[in-house]
Short mmCIF file of C-alpha atoms and ligand atoms in Angstrom, two decimals:
data_model
loop_
_atom_site.label_atom_id
_atom_site.label_comp_id
_atom_site.label_asym_id
_atom_site.label_seq_id
_atom_site.Cartn_x
_atom_site.Cartn_y
_atom_site.Cartn_z
CA MET A 142 -37.43 -148.24 36.55
CA SER A 143 -34.15 -149.25 37.10
CA ARG A 144 -31.49 -147.07 35.69
CA PRO A 145 -29.09 -148.54 33.04
CA LEU A 146 -25.70 -149.61 34.11
CA ARG A 147 -22.91 -146.70 34.06
CA VAL A 148 -19.24 -148.23 32.99
CA ALA A 149 -16.44 -145.94 32.64
CA ILE A 150 -13.56 -146.92 30.34
CA GLY A 151 -9.98 -145.60 30.24
CA GLY A 152 -6.42 -146.34 30.71
CA VAL A 153 -2.72 -145.91 29.67
CA HIS A 154 -1.49 -148.56 27.44
CA ILE A 155 2.51 -148.98 26.88
CA GLU A 156 4.89 -151.46 27.41
CA SER A 157 8.07 -149.69 28.48
CA SER A 158 11.52 -151.30 29.09
CA THR A 159 13.59 -149.67 31.65
CA PHE A 160 17.07 -151.25 29.99
CA SER A 161 16.06 -148.72 26.99
CA PRO A 162 17.61 -145.28 27.07
CA HIS A 163 14.78 -143.76 25.15
CA LEU A 164 12.07 -141.94 27.52
CA SER A 165 8.21 -141.95 26.51
CA THR A 166 6.88 -138.71 26.36
CA ALA A 167 3.27 -137.25 25.82
CA GLY A 168 4.46 -136.94 21.89
CA ASP A 169 4.84 -140.84 21.74
CA PHE A 170 1.28 -141.51 22.59
CA GLU A 171 -2.28 -141.18 20.77
CA VAL A 172 -4.58 -139.76 23.17
CA THR A 173 -8.27 -140.09 22.71
CA ARG A 174 -11.11 -138.86 24.97
CA GLY A 175 -14.81 -138.54 24.53
CA ASP A 176 -16.54 -140.07 21.69
CA ALA A 177 -13.36 -140.55 20.07
CA LEU A 178 -12.46 -142.86 23.07
CA LEU A 179 -15.67 -144.53 22.85
CA ALA A 180 -15.19 -145.18 18.85
CA ARG A 181 -12.48 -147.18 19.66
CA TYR A 182 -14.31 -150.28 20.59
CA GLY A 183 -16.15 -151.68 17.95
CA TRP A 184 -18.80 -153.50 20.17
CA LEU A 185 -20.17 -149.80 20.84
CA SER A 186 -21.05 -148.77 17.23
CA PRO A 187 -23.67 -150.09 16.69
CA ALA A 188 -23.77 -151.15 20.21
CA GLU A 189 -24.05 -154.98 20.45
CA PRO A 190 -27.09 -156.46 22.43
CA TRP A 191 -25.31 -157.17 25.70
CA ALA A 192 -23.47 -153.71 25.51
CA ALA A 193 -26.78 -151.64 24.27
CA ASP A 194 -28.32 -150.97 27.88
CA VAL A 195 -25.23 -149.50 29.31
CA GLU A 196 -24.02 -145.94 29.61
CA TRP A 197 -20.33 -145.83 28.80
CA VAL A 198 -18.66 -143.00 30.35
CA PRO A 199 -15.52 -142.05 28.41
CA LEU A 200 -12.34 -141.01 30.70
CA VAL A 201 -8.93 -140.41 28.82
CA HIS A 202 -7.18 -143.38 26.96
CA ALA A 203 -3.51 -143.07 25.91
CA ARG A 204 -1.41 -145.51 24.09
CA ALA A 205 2.05 -145.62 22.60
CA LEU A 206 4.43 -148.25 20.59
CA PRO A 207 6.56 -149.59 23.21
CA GLY A 208 9.54 -147.60 24.54
CA GLY A 209 11.28 -146.81 27.17
CA ALA A 210 10.30 -145.89 30.41
CA VAL A 211 7.44 -143.08 30.98
CA THR A 212 8.45 -139.79 32.04
CA PRO A 213 6.31 -139.12 35.60
CA GLU A 214 5.19 -135.71 34.20
CA THR A 215 3.73 -137.38 31.27
CA TYR A 216 1.90 -140.10 33.18
CA ASP A 217 0.98 -138.01 36.19
CA ALA A 218 -1.33 -136.05 33.94
CA TRP A 219 -3.21 -138.80 32.64
CA HIS A 220 -3.54 -140.46 35.93
CA ALA A 221 -5.07 -137.23 37.37
CA GLU A 222 -7.31 -137.10 34.31
CA ILE A 223 -8.55 -140.43 35.15
CA LEU A 224 -9.33 -139.74 38.71
CA ASP A 225 -10.79 -136.45 37.61
CA GLY A 226 -13.14 -137.99 35.19
CA LEU A 227 -14.12 -140.70 37.69
CA ALA A 228 -14.78 -137.99 40.36
CA ALA A 229 -17.10 -135.92 37.98
CA ALA A 230 -18.81 -139.03 36.48
CA GLY A 231 -21.34 -139.36 39.34
CA PRO A 232 -22.51 -143.13 40.47
CA LEU A 233 -20.76 -145.56 38.54
CA ASP A 234 -21.50 -149.60 38.57
CA GLY A 235 -18.05 -150.65 36.71
CA ILE A 236 -15.04 -149.29 35.57
CA LEU A 237 -13.31 -150.97 32.37
CA LEU A 238 -9.19 -150.47 32.42
CA ASP A 239 -7.84 -150.67 28.73
CA ILE A 240 -4.38 -151.28 29.66
CA HIS A 241 -1.25 -153.18 29.03
CA GLY A 242 0.25 -154.17 32.27
CA ALA A 243 4.11 -153.59 31.61
CA MET A 244 4.16 -149.64 32.02
CA SER A 245 7.34 -148.34 33.84
CA VAL A 246 7.29 -144.98 34.96
CA VAL A 247 10.62 -143.42 35.67
CA GLY A 248 11.61 -143.92 39.47
CA ARG A 249 8.27 -145.88 40.46
CA ASP A 250 7.38 -149.53 40.47
CA ASP A 251 3.95 -151.12 39.62
CA ALA A 252 2.36 -148.21 37.57
CA GLU A 253 -0.70 -150.04 36.64
CA GLY A 254 -1.06 -151.66 40.54
CA GLY A 255 -0.77 -147.82 41.56
CA LEU A 256 -3.42 -146.59 39.16
CA VAL A 257 -6.23 -149.23 40.57
CA THR A 258 -5.18 -148.58 43.99
CA ALA A 259 -5.93 -144.83 43.57
CA ILE A 260 -9.03 -145.63 41.47
CA ARG A 261 -10.16 -147.91 44.35
CA SER A 262 -9.38 -145.13 47.08
CA LEU A 263 -11.56 -142.49 45.05
CA VAL A 264 -14.45 -144.65 43.85
CA GLY A 265 -14.51 -147.02 46.92
CA PRO A 266 -15.07 -150.74 47.04
CA GLU A 267 -18.63 -151.17 45.18
CA PRO A 268 -17.65 -150.68 41.60
CA PHE A 269 -16.62 -153.82 39.48
CA VAL A 270 -13.31 -152.90 38.02
CA SER A 271 -12.22 -155.27 34.78
CA ALA A 272 -8.86 -155.04 33.27
CA ALA A 273 -8.21 -156.02 29.55
CA MET A 274 -4.26 -156.52 28.98
CA ASP A 275 -1.55 -157.72 27.26
CA LEU A 276 -0.25 -160.89 28.01
CA HIS A 277 3.33 -159.11 28.15
CA GLY A 278 1.83 -157.48 31.04
CA ASN A 279 2.56 -158.25 34.88
CA VAL A 280 -0.26 -158.83 37.31
CA SER A 281 1.08 -157.46 40.71
CA HIS A 282 -0.98 -158.21 44.09
CA ALA A 283 -2.16 -154.50 44.30
CA LEU A 284 -3.28 -154.94 40.61
CA PHE A 285 -4.94 -158.18 41.40
CA ASP A 286 -6.56 -156.80 44.60
CA GLY A 287 -7.92 -153.55 42.89
CA CYS A 288 -9.65 -155.58 39.96
CA ASP A 289 -12.58 -157.87 40.20
CA LEU A 290 -11.99 -159.37 36.60
CA LEU A 291 -8.50 -159.23 34.91
CA THR A 292 -7.77 -160.95 31.31
CA CYS A 293 -5.24 -160.72 28.51
CA TYR A 294 -4.65 -161.67 25.01
CA ARG A 295 -4.37 -165.28 24.06
CA THR A 296 -2.44 -165.10 21.06
CA ALA A 297 1.23 -163.79 20.44
CA PRO A 298 1.63 -162.28 18.15
CA HIS A 299 -1.57 -160.58 19.17
CA VAL A 300 -4.18 -160.97 17.00
CA ASP A 301 -6.97 -161.21 19.38
CA VAL A 302 -6.40 -157.57 20.75
CA TRP A 303 -10.10 -156.38 20.22
CA GLU A 304 -11.62 -159.61 21.04
CA THR A 305 -9.82 -159.32 24.50
CA ARG A 306 -11.18 -156.01 25.24
CA GLU A 307 -14.70 -156.89 24.29
CA ARG A 308 -14.24 -159.92 26.36
CA ALA A 309 -13.15 -157.87 29.49
CA ALA A 310 -16.30 -155.27 28.85
CA ARG A 311 -18.84 -158.50 28.30
CA ASN A 312 -17.66 -159.97 31.52
CA LEU A 313 -17.96 -156.97 33.51
CA VAL A 314 -21.40 -156.37 32.29
CA ASP A 315 -22.49 -159.57 32.80
CA ALA A 316 -21.10 -159.66 36.17
CA LEU A 317 -23.16 -156.26 37.02
CA ARG A 318 -26.03 -157.91 35.63
CA ARG A 319 -26.09 -160.89 38.03
CA GLY A 320 -25.30 -158.80 40.81
CA ARG A 321 -22.49 -160.84 42.27
CA ARG A 322 -18.61 -160.00 42.63
CA PRO A 323 -16.89 -162.60 40.83
CA HIS A 324 -14.48 -164.97 42.79
CA LYS A 325 -10.91 -164.96 41.63
CA ALA A 326 -7.79 -166.63 42.03
CA LEU A 327 -4.12 -165.67 41.21
CA VAL A 328 -0.90 -167.77 40.61
CA HIS A 329 2.40 -166.11 40.19
CA VAL A 330 4.38 -168.63 37.95
CA PRO A 331 8.29 -167.73 38.75
CA ILE A 332 9.08 -167.88 34.90
CA LEU A 333 10.64 -164.80 33.03
CA LEU A 334 10.97 -165.47 29.26
CA PRO A 335 11.30 -163.09 26.33
CA GLY A 336 8.16 -163.02 24.08
CA GLU A 337 10.22 -164.35 21.27
CA MET A 338 10.37 -167.65 23.05
CA THR A 339 6.62 -167.88 23.86
CA SER A 340 4.90 -167.25 20.37
CA THR A 341 1.63 -169.00 20.57
CA ARG A 342 2.01 -170.43 17.11
CA LEU A 343 4.42 -173.08 18.44
CA ASP A 344 4.55 -175.30 21.41
CA PRO A 345 4.58 -175.14 24.53
CA ALA A 346 2.91 -172.01 24.25
CA LYS A 347 0.42 -173.16 21.87
CA ALA A 348 -0.36 -176.08 23.96
CA LEU A 349 -0.70 -174.03 26.96
CA TYR A 350 -3.03 -171.16 25.94
CA ALA A 351 -4.99 -174.14 24.08
CA ARG A 352 -6.22 -175.30 27.64
CA VAL A 353 -7.64 -171.90 28.05
CA PRO A 354 -11.11 -172.37 26.21
CA GLU A 355 -11.38 -175.70 27.69
CA ILE A 356 -10.72 -174.70 31.42
CA GLU A 357 -13.09 -171.53 30.78
CA ALA A 358 -15.80 -173.64 29.46
CA ARG A 359 -16.17 -175.26 32.84
CA ASP A 360 -19.04 -174.51 35.21
CA GLY A 361 -18.12 -171.77 37.78
CA VAL A 362 -15.38 -170.14 35.64
CA ILE A 363 -16.01 -167.04 33.96
CA ASP A 364 -12.39 -166.41 32.50
CA VAL A 365 -8.86 -167.77 32.89
CA ALA A 366 -5.86 -165.88 31.47
CA ILE A 367 -2.20 -166.56 31.14
CA TRP A 368 0.31 -163.67 31.48
CA ILE A 369 3.84 -164.40 30.16
CA GLY A 370 5.05 -161.25 32.07
CA PHE A 371 7.26 -158.58 30.67
CA ALA A 372 11.39 -159.70 31.04
CA TRP A 373 12.80 -156.02 29.97
CA ALA A 374 11.75 -154.08 33.23
CA ASP A 375 13.93 -154.45 36.39
CA GLU A 376 10.87 -154.45 38.67
CA PRO A 377 9.74 -157.06 41.62
CA ARG A 378 6.33 -157.59 39.56
CA CYS A 379 7.93 -158.95 36.39
CA SER A 380 6.74 -162.66 36.56
CA GLY A 381 4.37 -165.00 34.88
CA ALA A 382 0.99 -165.02 36.07
CA VAL A 383 -2.24 -167.14 35.97
CA VAL A 384 -5.51 -165.54 36.86
CA ALA A 385 -8.96 -167.17 36.83
CA THR A 386 -12.22 -165.59 37.53
CA GLY A 387 -15.43 -167.40 38.20
CA THR A 388 -19.07 -167.58 39.88
CA ASP A 389 -17.87 -170.61 41.94
CA ALA A 390 -14.95 -170.34 44.43
CA ALA A 391 -13.50 -173.71 44.50
CA ALA A 392 -13.86 -174.10 40.33
CA THR A 393 -12.28 -170.60 39.99
CA ALA A 394 -8.95 -171.63 42.15
CA ALA A 395 -8.97 -175.08 40.76
CA ALA A 396 -8.87 -173.44 37.19
CA ALA A 397 -5.86 -171.30 38.59
CA ARG A 398 -3.94 -173.79 39.91
CA GLU A 399 -4.03 -176.19 37.24
CA LEU A 400 -3.04 -173.72 34.73
CA GLY A 401 0.04 -172.52 36.67
CA ARG A 402 0.89 -175.81 37.21
CA HIS A 403 0.59 -176.40 33.57
CA PHE A 404 2.73 -173.26 32.75
CA TRP A 405 5.54 -174.14 35.37
CA GLU A 406 6.01 -177.80 33.94
CA ALA A 407 6.39 -176.48 30.64
CA ARG A 408 9.18 -174.47 31.60
CA ASP A 409 12.28 -176.22 30.06
CA ASP A 410 10.39 -176.65 26.49
CA PHE A 411 10.36 -172.80 26.06
CA THR A 412 13.08 -172.18 23.17
CA PHE A 413 13.45 -169.41 20.50
CA VAL A 414 10.59 -169.27 18.23
CA ALA A 415 13.37 -169.17 15.13
CA PRO A 416 17.19 -170.40 14.91
CA THR A 417 19.22 -167.77 16.56
CA GLY A 418 22.71 -166.57 16.17
CA THR A 419 25.11 -163.20 16.38
CA MET A 420 24.42 -160.69 13.66
CA ASP A 421 27.51 -162.16 11.77
CA GLU A 422 26.51 -165.83 12.05
CA CYS A 423 23.04 -164.89 10.47
CA LEU A 424 24.44 -162.70 7.93
CA ASP A 425 26.84 -165.48 7.06
CA GLU A 426 23.90 -167.99 6.75
CA ALA A 427 21.57 -165.68 4.83
CA LEU A 428 24.15 -164.73 2.24
CA VAL A 429 24.41 -168.55 1.11
CA ALA A 430 20.57 -169.16 1.47
CA VAL A 431 19.50 -166.16 -0.64
CA LYS A 432 21.39 -167.96 -3.76
CA ASP A 433 18.02 -170.32 -3.18
CA PRO A 434 14.91 -168.87 -4.80
CA ALA A 435 12.89 -170.96 -1.87
CA ARG A 436 14.65 -169.18 0.93
CA ARG A 437 13.94 -165.61 -0.58
CA PRO A 438 13.46 -162.97 0.84
CA PHE A 439 15.52 -164.13 3.86
CA PHE A 440 14.56 -162.42 7.13
CA ILE A 441 16.80 -161.59 10.00
CA SER A 442 15.22 -160.08 12.92
CA ASP A 443 17.43 -157.23 14.36
CA SER A 444 15.71 -158.41 17.75
CA GLY A 445 17.88 -156.40 20.78
CA ASP A 446 16.65 -153.32 19.54
CA ASN A 447 12.89 -154.08 18.89
CA PRO A 448 11.08 -151.03 18.80
CA GLY A 449 7.73 -153.14 19.18
CA ALA A 450 9.14 -154.24 22.54
CA GLY A 451 10.58 -151.07 23.59
CA GLY A 452 13.90 -151.10 21.97
CA ALA A 453 15.36 -147.24 21.15
CA ASP A 454 15.16 -148.17 17.53
CA ASP A 455 18.34 -146.43 16.76
CA VAL A 456 21.03 -148.82 17.49
CA THR A 457 23.27 -149.23 14.44
CA PHE A 458 24.87 -152.37 15.36
CA ALA A 459 23.34 -154.75 12.92
CA LEU A 460 23.27 -152.27 10.07
CA GLU A 461 27.06 -151.53 10.41
CA ARG A 462 27.51 -155.41 10.32
CA MET A 463 25.57 -155.37 6.95
CA LEU A 464 27.89 -152.74 5.36
CA THR A 465 30.81 -154.67 6.06
CA ARG A 466 29.75 -157.50 3.40
CA PRO A 467 30.99 -156.98 -0.23
CA GLU A 468 27.82 -158.95 -1.60
CA ILE A 469 25.97 -156.27 -0.22
CA ALA A 470 27.83 -153.23 -0.95
CA ASP A 471 28.48 -154.13 -4.74
CA GLY A 472 24.90 -154.84 -4.98
CA SER A 473 25.15 -158.62 -5.87
CA VAL A 474 22.61 -158.98 -2.82
CA ARG A 475 19.51 -156.93 -2.83
CA ALA A 476 18.58 -155.92 0.70
CA VAL A 477 16.84 -153.82 2.88
CA TYR A 478 17.49 -152.73 6.57
CA ALA A 479 14.33 -151.38 8.03
CA SER A 480 14.76 -149.00 10.23
CA LEU A 481 16.46 -146.35 12.21
CA VAL A 482 14.76 -143.57 13.85
CA ASP A 483 16.58 -140.12 13.40
CA PRO A 484 14.47 -137.40 12.58
CA ASP A 485 17.78 -135.06 12.21
CA ALA A 486 19.11 -137.11 9.34
CA VAL A 487 15.87 -137.40 7.63
CA ALA A 488 15.70 -133.64 7.66
CA ARG A 489 18.96 -132.92 6.34
CA VAL A 490 18.10 -135.09 3.34
CA ALA A 491 14.83 -135.41 2.50
CA ASP A 492 14.29 -132.07 0.31
CA LEU A 493 16.72 -132.95 -1.83
CA PRO A 494 15.78 -134.14 -5.44
CA PRO A 495 15.43 -137.95 -5.44
CA GLY A 496 18.71 -139.44 -6.68
CA SER A 497 20.96 -136.75 -5.02
CA PRO A 498 24.13 -138.27 -3.53
CA VAL A 499 23.83 -137.93 0.18
CA SER A 500 26.27 -138.04 3.11
CA VAL A 501 24.78 -138.38 6.47
CA ARG A 502 25.21 -140.07 9.87
CA VAL A 503 22.38 -142.11 11.24
CA GLY A 504 20.95 -143.50 14.50
CA GLY A 505 22.95 -144.05 17.62
CA ARG A 506 21.25 -140.64 19.04
CA ILE A 507 18.85 -142.16 21.79
CA ASP A 508 20.96 -145.62 22.43
CA PRO A 509 24.47 -144.72 21.87
CA ARG A 510 25.74 -148.15 22.30
CA GLU A 511 28.43 -149.09 19.87
CA PRO A 512 28.82 -148.24 17.04
CA GLY A 513 26.72 -145.33 17.66
CA PRO A 514 26.00 -142.81 14.83
CA LEU A 515 26.80 -144.44 11.63
CA PRO A 516 28.17 -142.34 8.51
CA ILE A 517 26.25 -143.39 5.47
CA GLU A 518 27.54 -142.75 1.97
CA GLY A 519 24.83 -143.35 -0.87
CA VAL A 520 21.97 -141.83 -2.61
CA LEU A 521 18.55 -140.53 -1.54
CA GLU A 522 16.23 -143.33 -3.24
CA ALA A 523 12.68 -142.43 -1.75
CA VAL A 524 11.04 -140.15 0.47
CA ALA A 525 7.33 -141.01 1.87
CA ASP A 526 5.06 -139.79 4.66
CA ASP A 527 4.33 -142.79 6.84
CA PRO A 528 1.22 -142.85 9.29
CA ASP A 529 3.63 -144.15 11.89
CA GLY A 530 7.16 -143.11 11.19
CA GLY A 531 6.26 -139.55 9.67
CA ARG A 532 8.46 -138.41 7.16
CA CYS A 533 10.67 -141.62 6.22
CA VAL A 534 13.65 -141.77 3.51
CA SER A 535 15.19 -144.67 1.94
CA LEU A 536 18.93 -144.25 1.31
CA ARG A 537 20.82 -146.46 -1.11
CA VAL A 538 24.30 -147.78 -0.52
CA GLY A 539 25.25 -150.70 -3.11
CA GLY A 540 22.54 -153.23 -2.82
CA LEU A 541 20.99 -151.90 0.44
CA SER A 542 18.23 -149.38 0.92
CA VAL A 543 18.18 -148.09 4.48
CA PHE A 544 15.29 -146.91 5.74
CA VAL A 545 15.30 -144.11 8.18
CA THR A 546 12.25 -142.64 9.90
CA SER A 547 11.13 -139.53 12.12
CA ARG A 548 9.14 -141.18 14.59
CA ARG A 549 9.97 -144.70 16.34
CA MET A 550 7.97 -147.28 14.12
CA GLN A 551 8.36 -151.19 13.19
CA TYR A 552 8.28 -152.29 9.79
CA ARG A 553 5.67 -155.18 10.41
CA GLU A 554 3.33 -154.73 7.18
CA LEU A 555 4.42 -154.99 3.52
CA ALA A 556 2.49 -151.50 2.71
CA SER A 557 5.01 -149.66 5.01
CA TYR A 558 7.89 -150.82 2.89
CA ARG A 559 5.96 -150.28 -0.16
CA ARG A 560 5.72 -146.59 0.51
CA LEU A 561 9.54 -146.41 0.03
CA GLY A 562 9.56 -148.16 -2.97
CA VAL A 563 10.57 -151.75 -2.05
CA GLU A 564 8.26 -154.52 -2.57
CA ALA A 565 9.64 -156.82 0.29
CA GLY A 566 8.53 -160.06 -1.15
CA THR A 567 11.04 -159.57 -3.99
CA VAL A 568 13.99 -158.61 -2.37
CA ASP A 569 16.98 -160.93 -1.31
CA LEU A 570 17.52 -160.03 2.38
CA VAL A 571 15.23 -157.92 4.80
CA VAL A 572 17.11 -157.00 8.13
CA VAL A 573 14.03 -155.48 10.43
CA LYS A 574 14.05 -154.21 14.07
CA ILE A 575 11.63 -156.86 15.22
CA GLY A 576 11.32 -160.27 17.15
CA TYR A 577 9.03 -162.72 15.94
CA LEU A 578 7.82 -162.02 12.58
CA GLU A 579 4.51 -160.71 12.52
CA PRO A 580 1.89 -162.26 10.36
CA GLU A 581 2.60 -160.65 7.15
CA LEU A 582 6.37 -160.73 7.01
CA PHE A 583 6.17 -164.52 8.27
CA GLU A 584 3.91 -165.44 5.23
CA ALA A 585 6.34 -163.48 2.91
CA ALA A 586 9.85 -165.06 4.29
CA GLY A 587 11.23 -167.65 2.38
CA ASP A 588 13.40 -168.15 5.67
CA TRP A 589 14.07 -166.31 8.85
CA LEU A 590 16.75 -166.15 11.62
CA LEU A 591 16.50 -164.25 14.85
CA ALA A 592 19.83 -162.14 15.40
CA LEU A 593 20.66 -161.62 19.31
CA THR A 594 21.77 -158.41 18.54
CA PRO A 595 22.54 -155.53 21.59
CA GLY A 596 19.96 -153.39 22.71
CA GLY A 597 17.60 -152.10 25.18
CA VAL A 598 15.51 -155.46 24.63
CA ASP A 599 18.24 -158.08 24.39
CA GLN A 600 16.55 -161.21 24.22
CA ASP A 601 19.36 -162.92 25.90
CA LEU A 602 18.07 -162.07 29.19
CA ARG A 603 21.35 -163.16 31.09
CA ARG A 604 23.13 -160.14 29.56
CA LEU A 605 20.55 -157.46 31.39
CA PRO A 606 21.60 -155.86 34.71
CA TYR A 607 18.66 -157.00 36.83
CA GLU A 608 19.05 -156.07 40.61
CA ARG A 609 15.40 -155.83 41.49
CA LEU A 610 13.64 -158.76 40.32
CA LEU A 611 12.07 -161.47 42.72
CA ARG A 612 14.44 -164.20 42.57
CA PRO A 613 14.64 -167.22 42.12
CA VAL A 614 12.89 -166.71 38.70
CA PHE A 615 13.35 -169.45 35.89
CA PRO A 616 15.67 -169.36 33.79
CA LEU A 617 17.93 -166.82 35.17
CA ASP A 618 17.67 -169.47 38.05
CA ARG A 619 17.25 -173.20 37.84
CA ASP A 620 16.86 -176.12 40.29
CA PHE A 621 14.48 -174.47 42.51
CA ALA A 622 11.16 -175.76 43.83
CA ALA A 623 8.20 -172.97 42.43
CA ASP A 624 5.98 -171.50 44.81
CA LEU A 625 2.76 -171.85 43.19
CA THR A 626 0.08 -170.83 45.95
CA VAL A 627 -2.99 -169.70 44.88
CA VAL A 628 -4.32 -166.34 46.19
CA ALA A 629 -8.16 -166.71 46.14
CA ARG A 630 -10.40 -163.86 46.76
ZN1 LIG B 176 2.67 -157.78 23.88
#
């Protein structure tokens, strides 16, 4: 009688910006092990038929909100735990890596490529390795070489996170049952774009990703995936990429070649997903627009310090510009600023009775760029405990509610605003540290502008001090012929 397949699961999942002064440490991560790790995967409880006759071996999984680079001590502990877990696991047929692909570790390059290389040197060439990734991750040659299957999300905003992990797992199990190592093909596409130009809600990314199911359905192709890559790390691996995997070598290479070429040919069509401007230009337009009920609530993305991409979450630039506006100061415009992380400021005011006057400096401690910690003279409006932000307060200044959190978080869901007593759909203006609007906010918005504000994830890539990217890369470089060589294994 044959024994069931044995597949180990683990990984470290974070997108980290080397341009953000924030450092990601163990406290920023949610870590699961054992049954709690396996409980992450819906296809295991109860096990889907394809997953039932497999022994799933949990290693360790750590995930965090995007942030600054991970400190080496933090990363090394999980790297060692994954390898120790594999060493202790006994014979394995497969390994599922549940990773992002844009983790920067201070002083190192290509963290995920290094992980899979270390795994290979421990387990040898036999087990099949499948990686489930974010499309904002990067595919280095080391990562490609170490994996047998690699795939990523097909939507941004990401609404197919769990389908992607299941597909990576299922393709792994299917390949193991066939007993033949998949063919694979990689094309690096020398394009580096902000996520805010590549939403799959809009062309050209929509049309590009729409080709995935069609190509994947061809005979001999298992999976095709398109990585937009990660623009906020100064590492040579950061670039667009296409990977195809399949049972037929020629069909697999053709799929990667075709999709890589499509990506490259679309390069001039990528534009920001919303009209953009400086913070002042966005406020000028918003303060006129809010007189029209159809354009309320008006949203402005404070995109340069978006914690969802790795920003420090405490740059005060956009808030300072809001506070200069008389319509907001005198309360004739009802506005929300969401949010700044500042645990010290929260601790100083959160125990006061609601309605107390407060005078406190907020933000500017992690990312000290201008204008730095900002004095707020207002009233304590609300205190709440948030599952993501920890203890949070709302400080009222004129018509403006300023949200301050104890942990970095992103106000991407209406329920988070409600915890601090604000029904975001009924105010005039919401300024939020985000890039493209996540689905609930997108639905709620009467209108929307993307402010190109300063911060660790500045959307204007020309302002970032790259030194180590592979050049040429579009759009930092133009007028060059791309090398779209297919690397096939
Ligand atoms: Zn992403």
